[in-house]
Coordinates of C-alpha atoms (C1' of nucleotides) in Angstrom, one line a residue:
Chain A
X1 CA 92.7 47.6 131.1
X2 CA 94.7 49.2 128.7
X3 CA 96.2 46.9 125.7
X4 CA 99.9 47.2 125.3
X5 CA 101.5 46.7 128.8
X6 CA 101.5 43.1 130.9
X7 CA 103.6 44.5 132.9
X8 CA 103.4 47.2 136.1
X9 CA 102.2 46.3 139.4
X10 CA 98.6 47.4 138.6
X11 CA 98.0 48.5 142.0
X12 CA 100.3 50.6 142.8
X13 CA 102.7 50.3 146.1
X14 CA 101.4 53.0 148.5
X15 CA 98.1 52.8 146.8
X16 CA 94.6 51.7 146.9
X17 CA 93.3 48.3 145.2
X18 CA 92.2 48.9 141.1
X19 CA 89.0 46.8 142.6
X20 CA 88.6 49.5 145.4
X21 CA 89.1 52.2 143.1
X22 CA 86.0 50.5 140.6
X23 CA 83.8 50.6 143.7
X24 CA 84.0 54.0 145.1
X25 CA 82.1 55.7 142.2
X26 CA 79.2 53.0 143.3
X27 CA 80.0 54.5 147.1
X28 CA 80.0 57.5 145.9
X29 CA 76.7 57.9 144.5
X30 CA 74.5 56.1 147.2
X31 CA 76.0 58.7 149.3
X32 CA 74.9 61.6 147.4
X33 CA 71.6 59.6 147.7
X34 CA 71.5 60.0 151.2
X35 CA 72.8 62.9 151.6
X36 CA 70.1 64.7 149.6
X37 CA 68.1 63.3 151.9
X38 CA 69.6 64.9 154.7
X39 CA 70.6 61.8 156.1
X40 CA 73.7 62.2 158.4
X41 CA 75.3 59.0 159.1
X42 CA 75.2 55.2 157.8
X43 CA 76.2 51.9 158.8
X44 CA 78.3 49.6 156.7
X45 CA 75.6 47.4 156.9
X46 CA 73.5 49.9 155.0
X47 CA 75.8 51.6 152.5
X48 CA 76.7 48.3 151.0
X49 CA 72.9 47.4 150.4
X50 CA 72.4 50.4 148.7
X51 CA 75.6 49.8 146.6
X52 CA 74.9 46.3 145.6
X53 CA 78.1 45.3 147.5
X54 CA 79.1 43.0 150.6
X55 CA 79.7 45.2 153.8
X56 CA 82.8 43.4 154.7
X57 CA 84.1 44.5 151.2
X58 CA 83.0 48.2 152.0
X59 CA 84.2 48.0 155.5
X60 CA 87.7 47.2 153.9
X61 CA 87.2 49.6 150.4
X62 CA 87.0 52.2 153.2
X63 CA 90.1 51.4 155.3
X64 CA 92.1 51.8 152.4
X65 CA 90.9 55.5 152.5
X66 CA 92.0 55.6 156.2
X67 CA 89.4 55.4 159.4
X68 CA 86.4 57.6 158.9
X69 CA 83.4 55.9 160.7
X70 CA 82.4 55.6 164.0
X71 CA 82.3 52.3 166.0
X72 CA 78.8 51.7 167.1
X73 CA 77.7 54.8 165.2
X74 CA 79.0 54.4 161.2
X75 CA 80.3 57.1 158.7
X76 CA 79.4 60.3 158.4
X77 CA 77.4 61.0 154.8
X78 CA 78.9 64.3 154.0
X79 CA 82.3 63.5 155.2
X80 CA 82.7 60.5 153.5
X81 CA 81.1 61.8 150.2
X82 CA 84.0 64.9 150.6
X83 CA 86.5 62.3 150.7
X84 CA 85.9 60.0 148.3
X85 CA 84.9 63.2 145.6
X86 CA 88.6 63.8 146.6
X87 CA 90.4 60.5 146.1
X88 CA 88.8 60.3 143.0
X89 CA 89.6 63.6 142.1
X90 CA 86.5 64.7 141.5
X91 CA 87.0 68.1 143.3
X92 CA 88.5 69.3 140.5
X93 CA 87.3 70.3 137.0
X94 CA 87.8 67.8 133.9
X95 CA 87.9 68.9 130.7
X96 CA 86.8 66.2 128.6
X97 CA 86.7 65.9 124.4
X98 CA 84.2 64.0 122.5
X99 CA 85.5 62.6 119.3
X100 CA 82.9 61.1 116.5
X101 CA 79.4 62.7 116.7
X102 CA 77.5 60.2 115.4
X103 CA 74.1 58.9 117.4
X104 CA 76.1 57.2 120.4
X105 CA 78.5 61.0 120.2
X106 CA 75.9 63.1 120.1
X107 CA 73.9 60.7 123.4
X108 CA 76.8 60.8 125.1
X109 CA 77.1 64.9 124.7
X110 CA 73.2 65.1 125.9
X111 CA 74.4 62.6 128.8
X112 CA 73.8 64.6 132.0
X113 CA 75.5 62.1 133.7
X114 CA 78.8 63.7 132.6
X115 CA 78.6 67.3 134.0
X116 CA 77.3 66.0 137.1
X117 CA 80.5 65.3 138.8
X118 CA 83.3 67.3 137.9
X119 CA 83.2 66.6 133.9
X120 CA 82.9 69.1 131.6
X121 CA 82.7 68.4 127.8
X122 CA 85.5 71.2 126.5
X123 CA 84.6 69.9 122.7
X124 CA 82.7 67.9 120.3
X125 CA 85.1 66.7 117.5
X126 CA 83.8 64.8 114.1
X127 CA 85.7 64.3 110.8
X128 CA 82.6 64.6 109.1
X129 CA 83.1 68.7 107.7
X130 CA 79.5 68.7 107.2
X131 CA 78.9 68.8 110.9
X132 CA 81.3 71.5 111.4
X133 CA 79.5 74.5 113.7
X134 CA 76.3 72.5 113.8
X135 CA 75.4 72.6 117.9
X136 CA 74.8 69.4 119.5
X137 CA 73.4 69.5 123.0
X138 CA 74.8 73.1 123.0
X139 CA 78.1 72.8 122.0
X140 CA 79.0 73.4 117.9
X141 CA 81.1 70.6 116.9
X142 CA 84.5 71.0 115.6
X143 CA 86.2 69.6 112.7
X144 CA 89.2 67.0 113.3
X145 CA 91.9 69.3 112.1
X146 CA 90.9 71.3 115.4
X147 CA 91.7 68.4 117.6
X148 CA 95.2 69.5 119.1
X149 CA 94.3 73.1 118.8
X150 CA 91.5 72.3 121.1
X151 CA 93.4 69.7 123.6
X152 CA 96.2 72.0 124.3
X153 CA 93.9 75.0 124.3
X154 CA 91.5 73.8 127.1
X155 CA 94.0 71.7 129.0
X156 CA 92.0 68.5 128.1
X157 CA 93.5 65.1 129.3
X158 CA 90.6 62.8 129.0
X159 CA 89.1 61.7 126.0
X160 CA 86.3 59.7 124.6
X161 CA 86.1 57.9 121.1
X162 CA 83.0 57.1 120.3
X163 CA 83.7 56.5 116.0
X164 CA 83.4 54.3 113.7
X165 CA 86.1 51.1 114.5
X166 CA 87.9 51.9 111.4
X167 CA 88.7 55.5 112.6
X168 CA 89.6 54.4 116.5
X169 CA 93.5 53.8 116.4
X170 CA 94.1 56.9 114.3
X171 CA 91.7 59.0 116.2
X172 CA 93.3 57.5 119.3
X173 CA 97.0 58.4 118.3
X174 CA 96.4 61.7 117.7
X175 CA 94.6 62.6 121.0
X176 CA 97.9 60.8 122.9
X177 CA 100.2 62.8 120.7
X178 CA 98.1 65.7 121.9
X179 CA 98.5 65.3 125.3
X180 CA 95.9 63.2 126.6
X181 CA 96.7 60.2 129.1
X182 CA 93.1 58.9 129.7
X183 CA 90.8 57.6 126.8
X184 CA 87.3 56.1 126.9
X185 CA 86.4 54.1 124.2
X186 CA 83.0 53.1 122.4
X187 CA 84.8 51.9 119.5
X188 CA 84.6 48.2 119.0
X189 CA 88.5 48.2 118.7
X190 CA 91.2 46.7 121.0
X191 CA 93.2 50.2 121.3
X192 CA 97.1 50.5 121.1
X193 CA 98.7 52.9 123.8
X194 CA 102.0 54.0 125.1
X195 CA 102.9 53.2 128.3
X196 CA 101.4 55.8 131.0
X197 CA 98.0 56.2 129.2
X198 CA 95.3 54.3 130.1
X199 CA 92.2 53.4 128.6
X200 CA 88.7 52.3 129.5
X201 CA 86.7 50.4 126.8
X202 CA 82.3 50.5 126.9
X203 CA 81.6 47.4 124.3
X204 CA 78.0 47.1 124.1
X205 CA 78.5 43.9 122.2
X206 CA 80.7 42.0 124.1
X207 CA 78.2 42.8 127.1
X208 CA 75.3 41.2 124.9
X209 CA 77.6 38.1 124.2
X210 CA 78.3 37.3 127.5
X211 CA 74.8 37.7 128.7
X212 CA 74.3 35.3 125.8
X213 CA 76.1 32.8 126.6
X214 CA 75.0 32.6 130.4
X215 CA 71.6 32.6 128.7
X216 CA 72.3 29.9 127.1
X217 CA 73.9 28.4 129.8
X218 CA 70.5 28.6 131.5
X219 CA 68.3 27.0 128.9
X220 CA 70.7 24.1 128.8
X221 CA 70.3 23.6 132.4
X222 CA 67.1 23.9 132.4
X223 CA 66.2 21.7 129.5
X224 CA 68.8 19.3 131.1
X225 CA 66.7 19.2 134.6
X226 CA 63.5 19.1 132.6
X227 CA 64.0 15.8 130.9
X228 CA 65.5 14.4 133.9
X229 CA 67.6 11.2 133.3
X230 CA 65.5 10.2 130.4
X231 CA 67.1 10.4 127.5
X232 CA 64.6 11.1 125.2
X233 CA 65.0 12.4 121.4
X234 CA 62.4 14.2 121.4
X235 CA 63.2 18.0 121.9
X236 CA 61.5 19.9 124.4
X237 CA 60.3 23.4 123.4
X238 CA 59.3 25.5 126.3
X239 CA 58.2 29.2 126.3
X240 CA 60.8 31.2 126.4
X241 CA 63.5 29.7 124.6
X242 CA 62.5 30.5 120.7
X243 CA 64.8 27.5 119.5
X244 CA 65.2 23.7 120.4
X245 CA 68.6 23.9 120.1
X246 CA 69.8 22.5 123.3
X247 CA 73.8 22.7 123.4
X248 CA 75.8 19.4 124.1
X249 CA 76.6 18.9 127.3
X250 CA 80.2 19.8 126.9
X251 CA 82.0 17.3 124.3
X252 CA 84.8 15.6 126.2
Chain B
X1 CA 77.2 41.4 138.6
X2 CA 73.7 41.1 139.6
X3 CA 72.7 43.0 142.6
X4 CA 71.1 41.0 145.5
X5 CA 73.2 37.5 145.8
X6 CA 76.7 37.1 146.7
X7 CA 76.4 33.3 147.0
X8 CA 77.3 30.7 144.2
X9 CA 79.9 29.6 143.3
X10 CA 79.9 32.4 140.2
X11 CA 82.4 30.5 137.8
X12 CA 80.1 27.1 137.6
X13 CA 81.5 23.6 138.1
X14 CA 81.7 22.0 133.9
X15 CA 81.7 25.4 133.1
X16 CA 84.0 28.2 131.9
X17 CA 85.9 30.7 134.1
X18 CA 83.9 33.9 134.0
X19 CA 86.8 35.9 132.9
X20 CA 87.2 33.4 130.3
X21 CA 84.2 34.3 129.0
X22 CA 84.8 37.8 129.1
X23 CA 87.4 37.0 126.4
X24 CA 85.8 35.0 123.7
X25 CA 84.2 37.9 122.5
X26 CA 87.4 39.8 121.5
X27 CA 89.0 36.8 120.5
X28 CA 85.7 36.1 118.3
X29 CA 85.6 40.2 117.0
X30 CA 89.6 39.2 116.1
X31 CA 89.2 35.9 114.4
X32 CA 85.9 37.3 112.3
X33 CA 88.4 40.0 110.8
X34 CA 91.0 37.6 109.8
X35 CA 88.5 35.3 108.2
X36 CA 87.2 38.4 105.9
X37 CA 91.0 38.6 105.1
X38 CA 91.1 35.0 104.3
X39 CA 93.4 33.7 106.6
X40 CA 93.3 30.0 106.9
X41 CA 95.6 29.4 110.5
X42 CA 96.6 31.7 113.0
X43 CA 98.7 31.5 115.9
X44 CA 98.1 31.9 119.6
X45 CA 100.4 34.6 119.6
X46 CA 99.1 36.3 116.1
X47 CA 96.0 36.2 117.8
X48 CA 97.0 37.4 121.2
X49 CA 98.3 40.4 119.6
X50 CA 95.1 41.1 117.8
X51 CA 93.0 41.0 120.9
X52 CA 95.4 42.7 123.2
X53 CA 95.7 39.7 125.8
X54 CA 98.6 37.5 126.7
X55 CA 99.8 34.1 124.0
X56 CA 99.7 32.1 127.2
X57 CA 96.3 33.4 128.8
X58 CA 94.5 32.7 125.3
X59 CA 95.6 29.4 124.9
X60 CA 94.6 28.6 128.7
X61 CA 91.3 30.3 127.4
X62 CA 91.0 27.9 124.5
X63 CA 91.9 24.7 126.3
X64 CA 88.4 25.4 128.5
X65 CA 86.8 24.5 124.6
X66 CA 88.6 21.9 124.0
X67 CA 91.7 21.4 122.0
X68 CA 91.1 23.0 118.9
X69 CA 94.3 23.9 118.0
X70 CA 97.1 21.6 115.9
X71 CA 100.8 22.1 117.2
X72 CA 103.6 23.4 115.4
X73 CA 100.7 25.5 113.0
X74 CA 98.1 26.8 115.0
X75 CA 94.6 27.1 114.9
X76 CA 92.3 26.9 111.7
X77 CA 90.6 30.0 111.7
X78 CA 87.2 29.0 110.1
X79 CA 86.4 26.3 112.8
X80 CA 87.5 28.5 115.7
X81 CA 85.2 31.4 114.8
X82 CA 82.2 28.4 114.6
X83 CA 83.8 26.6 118.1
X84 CA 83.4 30.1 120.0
X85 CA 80.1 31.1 118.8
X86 CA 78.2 28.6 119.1
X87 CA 79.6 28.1 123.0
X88 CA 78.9 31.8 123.3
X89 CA 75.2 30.8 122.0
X90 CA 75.4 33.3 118.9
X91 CA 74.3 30.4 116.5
X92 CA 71.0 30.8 117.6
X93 CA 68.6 34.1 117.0
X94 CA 68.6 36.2 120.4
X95 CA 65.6 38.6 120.2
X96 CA 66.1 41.9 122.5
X97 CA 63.8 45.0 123.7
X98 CA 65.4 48.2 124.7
X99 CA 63.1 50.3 127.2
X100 CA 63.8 54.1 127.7
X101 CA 64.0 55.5 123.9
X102 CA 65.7 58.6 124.6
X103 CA 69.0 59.6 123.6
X104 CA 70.6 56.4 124.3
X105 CA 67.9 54.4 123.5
X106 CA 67.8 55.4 120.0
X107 CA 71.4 55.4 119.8
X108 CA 71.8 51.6 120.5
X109 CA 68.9 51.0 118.7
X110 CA 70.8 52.2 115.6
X111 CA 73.8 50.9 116.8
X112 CA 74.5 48.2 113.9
X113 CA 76.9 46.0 116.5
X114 CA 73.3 44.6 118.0
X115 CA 72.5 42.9 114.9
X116 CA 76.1 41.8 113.6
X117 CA 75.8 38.6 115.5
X118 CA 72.5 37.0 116.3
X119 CA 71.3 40.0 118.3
X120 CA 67.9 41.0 116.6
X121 CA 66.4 44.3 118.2
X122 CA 62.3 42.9 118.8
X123 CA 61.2 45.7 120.3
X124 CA 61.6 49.4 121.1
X125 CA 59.6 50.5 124.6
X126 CA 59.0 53.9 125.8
X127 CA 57.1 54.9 128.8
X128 CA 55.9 58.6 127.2
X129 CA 52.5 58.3 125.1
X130 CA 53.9 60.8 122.2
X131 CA 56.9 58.1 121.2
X132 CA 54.2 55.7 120.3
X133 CA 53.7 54.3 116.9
X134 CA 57.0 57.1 116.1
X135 CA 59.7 54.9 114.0
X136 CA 63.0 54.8 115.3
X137 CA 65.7 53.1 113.7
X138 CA 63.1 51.7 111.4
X139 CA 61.2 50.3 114.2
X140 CA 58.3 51.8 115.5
X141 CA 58.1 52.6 119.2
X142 CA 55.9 51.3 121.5
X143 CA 54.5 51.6 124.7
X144 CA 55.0 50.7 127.7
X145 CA 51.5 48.9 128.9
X146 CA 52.6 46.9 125.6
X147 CA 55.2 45.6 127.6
X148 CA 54.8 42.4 128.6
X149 CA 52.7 41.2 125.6
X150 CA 56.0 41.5 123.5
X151 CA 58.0 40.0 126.1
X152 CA 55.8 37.0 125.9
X153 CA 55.1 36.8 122.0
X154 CA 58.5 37.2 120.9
X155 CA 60.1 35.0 123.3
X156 CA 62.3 37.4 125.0
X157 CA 65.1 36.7 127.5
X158 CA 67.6 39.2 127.0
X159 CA 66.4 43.3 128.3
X160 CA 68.2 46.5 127.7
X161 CA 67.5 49.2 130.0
X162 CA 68.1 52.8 128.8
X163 CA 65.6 54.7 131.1
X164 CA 66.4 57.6 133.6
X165 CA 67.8 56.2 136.9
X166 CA 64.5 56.3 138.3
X167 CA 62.3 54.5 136.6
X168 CA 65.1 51.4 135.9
X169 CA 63.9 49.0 139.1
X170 CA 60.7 49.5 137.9
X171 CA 61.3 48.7 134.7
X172 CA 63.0 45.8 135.7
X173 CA 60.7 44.4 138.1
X174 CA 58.0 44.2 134.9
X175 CA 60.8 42.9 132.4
X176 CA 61.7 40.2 134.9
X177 CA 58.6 39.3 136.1
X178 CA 57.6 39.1 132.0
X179 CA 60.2 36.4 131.9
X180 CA 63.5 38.2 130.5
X181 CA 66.3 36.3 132.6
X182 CA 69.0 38.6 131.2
X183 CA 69.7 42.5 131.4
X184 CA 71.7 44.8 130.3
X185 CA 71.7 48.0 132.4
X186 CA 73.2 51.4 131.1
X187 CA 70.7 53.3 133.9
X188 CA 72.9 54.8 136.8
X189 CA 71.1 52.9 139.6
X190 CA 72.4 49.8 141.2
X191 CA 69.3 46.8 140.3
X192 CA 68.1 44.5 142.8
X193 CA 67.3 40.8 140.9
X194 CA 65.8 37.7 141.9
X195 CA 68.0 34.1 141.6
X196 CA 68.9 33.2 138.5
X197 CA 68.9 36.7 136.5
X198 CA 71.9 37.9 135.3
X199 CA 72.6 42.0 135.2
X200 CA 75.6 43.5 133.4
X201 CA 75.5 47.4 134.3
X202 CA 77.2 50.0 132.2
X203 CA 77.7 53.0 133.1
X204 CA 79.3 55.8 131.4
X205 CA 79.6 58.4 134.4
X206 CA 81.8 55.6 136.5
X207 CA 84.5 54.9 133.9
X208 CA 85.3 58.4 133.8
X209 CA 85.4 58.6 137.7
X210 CA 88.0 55.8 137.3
X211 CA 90.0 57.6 134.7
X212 CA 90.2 61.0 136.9
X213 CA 91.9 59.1 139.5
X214 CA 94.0 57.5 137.7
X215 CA 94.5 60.6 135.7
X216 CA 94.8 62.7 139.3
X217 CA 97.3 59.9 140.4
X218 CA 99.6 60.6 137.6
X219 CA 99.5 64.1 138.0
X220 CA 100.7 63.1 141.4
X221 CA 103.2 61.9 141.1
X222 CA 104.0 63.4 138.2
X223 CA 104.1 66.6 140.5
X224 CA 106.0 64.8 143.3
X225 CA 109.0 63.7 140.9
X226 CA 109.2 67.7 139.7
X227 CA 109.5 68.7 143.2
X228 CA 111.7 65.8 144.2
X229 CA 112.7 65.7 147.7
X230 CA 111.9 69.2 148.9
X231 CA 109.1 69.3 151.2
X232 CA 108.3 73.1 149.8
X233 CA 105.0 74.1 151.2
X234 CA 104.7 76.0 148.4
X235 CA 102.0 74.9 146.4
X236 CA 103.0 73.8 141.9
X237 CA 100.9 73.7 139.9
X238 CA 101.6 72.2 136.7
X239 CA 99.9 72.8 133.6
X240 CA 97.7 70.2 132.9
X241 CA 96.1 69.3 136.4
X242 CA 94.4 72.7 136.9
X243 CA 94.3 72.2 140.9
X244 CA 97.4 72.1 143.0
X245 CA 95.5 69.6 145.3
X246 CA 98.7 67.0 145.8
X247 CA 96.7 63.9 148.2
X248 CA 98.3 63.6 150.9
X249 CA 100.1 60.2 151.3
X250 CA 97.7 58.0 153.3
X251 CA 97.2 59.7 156.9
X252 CA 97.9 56.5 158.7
Chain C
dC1 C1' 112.0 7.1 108.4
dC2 C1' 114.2 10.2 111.2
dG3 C1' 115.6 14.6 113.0
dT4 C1' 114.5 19.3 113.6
dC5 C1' 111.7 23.1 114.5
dT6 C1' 107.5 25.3 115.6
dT7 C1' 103.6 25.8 118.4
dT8 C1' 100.2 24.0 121.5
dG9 C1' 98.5 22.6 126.0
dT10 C1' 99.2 22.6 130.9
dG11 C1' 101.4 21.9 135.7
dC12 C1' 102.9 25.1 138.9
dA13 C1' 103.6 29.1 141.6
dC14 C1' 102.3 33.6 142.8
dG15 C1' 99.4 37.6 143.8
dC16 C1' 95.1 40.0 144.1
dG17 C1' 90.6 40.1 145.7
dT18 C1' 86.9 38.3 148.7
dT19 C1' 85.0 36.7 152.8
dC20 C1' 84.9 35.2 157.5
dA21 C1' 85.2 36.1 162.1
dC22 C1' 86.6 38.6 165.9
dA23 C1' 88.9 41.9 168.8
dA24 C1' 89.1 46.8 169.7
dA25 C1' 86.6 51.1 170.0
dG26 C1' 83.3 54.0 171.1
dA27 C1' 78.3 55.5 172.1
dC28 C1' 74.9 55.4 175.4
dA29 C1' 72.2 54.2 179.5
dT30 C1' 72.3 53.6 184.3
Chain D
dA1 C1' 82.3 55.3 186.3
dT2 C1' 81.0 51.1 184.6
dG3 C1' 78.7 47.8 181.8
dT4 C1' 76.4 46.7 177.6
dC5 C1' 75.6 46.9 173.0
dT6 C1' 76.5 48.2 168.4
dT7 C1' 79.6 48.7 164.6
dT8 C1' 84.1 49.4 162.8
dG9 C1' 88.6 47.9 161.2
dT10 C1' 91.5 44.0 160.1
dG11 C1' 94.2 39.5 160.5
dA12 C1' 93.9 35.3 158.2
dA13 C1' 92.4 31.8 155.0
dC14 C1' 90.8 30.7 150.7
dG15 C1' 89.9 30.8 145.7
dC16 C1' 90.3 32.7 141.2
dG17 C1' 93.0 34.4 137.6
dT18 C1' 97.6 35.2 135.5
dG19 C1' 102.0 34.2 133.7
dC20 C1' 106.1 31.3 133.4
dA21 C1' 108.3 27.7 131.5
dC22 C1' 108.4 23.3 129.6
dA23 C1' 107.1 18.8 127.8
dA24 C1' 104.4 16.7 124.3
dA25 C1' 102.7 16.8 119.6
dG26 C1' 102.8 17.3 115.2
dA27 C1' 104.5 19.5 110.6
dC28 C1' 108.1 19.4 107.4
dG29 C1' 112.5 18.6 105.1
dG30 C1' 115.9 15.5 103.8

DNA sequence: CCGTCTTTGTGCACGCGTTCACAAAGACAT
DNA sequence: ATGTCTTTGTGAACGCGTGCACAAAGACGG
């Protein structure tokens, strides 16, 4: 996950899975779900079709957290929503900074997504003195000479970039020279941390590439299973696919 | 990724490793700098360092496209660049409509990564009446009944969704059902697909859950080093975790 | 033309994650 | 109290991904 450091166990000794840990946020809010509407327990069986998952795979996510469910019966809602909240450490209160204010900044400050569970946005940051006191979903924005004023003020040890790629690294530096040990990043950048911080990265793009090239991947077959074992020149055009450009079957 | 089908074999039998895939876009974002600075060869491990993955992963990587690289000098930047986009399928002209123009919605739709590489935004959809006809991001909005007309006429395969959690399945079901075979999901909600549709979910409120428990694991142990081997039932508190809530380690 | 030096391409081993399949555990009825 | 039935928790096998380490390949100088 984060760039400079191969090494480290990943999953730590006495700890739970990095896999684990990606799924209980999924968990976590099929069981709110349910629990809103009052229901009291669920089976593995059920839980993992509302999370998208495999039960086995939630069966074993879970025993990683110790034994909380019932044989015959299944897990308690409320319980199990109180103890994943607190292995994720979502029981406490997390001061989060927003740096670059820009249109994806100033979504991700209107997010509601974000206060939901524990996050609270301490600060909107932008380099940009013209946006200096202007209120964004509340909250006047700062300038960046504030930035370690406002991390060591409010306690803040997760931040998000969301600037230009240019900007990133810097911006980046200075919120670890701050103090802060977790950073998510929008920036299309592959960031540079010390060891002990980690960092997340959202890349809208590369998610668009890759469901490009399954697309892709798609046509081929299809055109391939459309013209059969005839090899014919002439290109088929169907519907959907807005170029005749079938790929080569892999060259050697 | 996709919701409803745990079967196939996921990484396909000619093909290329999934996590492989993953990687050809960074390499891609890496190579397209050091082309605009005019570098002719680069080396795996030049390159490595530039995308923030291991020399010997990358060239495992590229030896799933063939061997494009010359020994003793590396690879030839130009050709590279051309090798991993067109097997990514960026060559070709991949129309896209984004549903759900709220914050986020507009935000992506201004987002200029969409139409760096072949990504051309077709559409904008909104459900609510008083977006329609409004211009966002130079593109007017439209609505929702419009739907699958533009689907059709534009020949599109690959949908964003940027709608409120509770309208996304919906909006799926119509976008699949239109013919899009690919889907990019930022709404909190887990989306149940038919066969043969790919979903790649992002979600902004999960990546921070990850990083609080990370960030409460640090503070951990963190707290356990200060207070070394004596069990004090005394509760520290250090000054960045603002709870003294030490997990307890793993009740059996 | 030959030797040296750099860098690729890959065989191999290891570890994490997933899945199957089943025994143990408990609820519930009789 | 006992049997049945449901559902958990987990041992074991398997497969994918990663990283090491090295042989093969080619550039380059003499």
């Amino acid at each position: 996950m984060a760039t400079g450091r191969t090494h480290r166990p990943a999953t730590r000794s006495r700890g739970i899975p990095e896999a684990t840990v990606a799924r209980l946020p999924l968990y976590l809010r099929a069981l709110t779900a349910l629990s809103e509407r009052s229901v009291p327990t669920v089976s593995s069986e059920e839980l993992a079709a509302a999370a998208g998952v495999n039960s086995a795979k939630l069966r074993k996510d879970f025993s990683y957290l110790g034994s909380y469910g019932t044989r015959g019966v299944g897990y308690d809602v409320e319980y199990l929503v109180y103890q994943i909240s607190r292995e994720l450490g979502l029981t406490q209160d997390w001061p989060v900074v927003i740096v670059g204010i820009g249109n994806l900044g100033a979504a991700l400050a209107n997010y509601g997504g974000f206060a939901s569970r524990g996050f609270r946005v301490a600060a909107l940051i932008d380099a940009d003195p013209a946006m200096a006191g202007k209120p964004v979903a509340g909250i006047p924005v700062q300038h960046t000479d504030e930035l370690e004023k406002i991390i060591d003020e409010n306690g803040v040890s997760i931040g998000v970039i969301a600037t230009p790629a240019g900007a990133a690294q810097q911006v980046c530096d200075r919120l670890v020279a701050a103090g802060v040990t977790s950073i998510l990043n929008f920036a299309p950048t592959v960031l540079t941390v010390p060891d002990g911080v980690d960092v997340r990265k959202v890349d809208l793009s590369i998610e668009l590439q890759i469901l490009a090239f399954h697309e892709q991947r798609k046509a081929g077959e299809e055109a391939e299973a459309q013209a059969g074992a005839a090899a014919s020149a002439a290109q088929e055009n169907n519907g959907k696919g807005p170029d005749g450009d079938v790929p080569a079957v892999m060259p050697a």
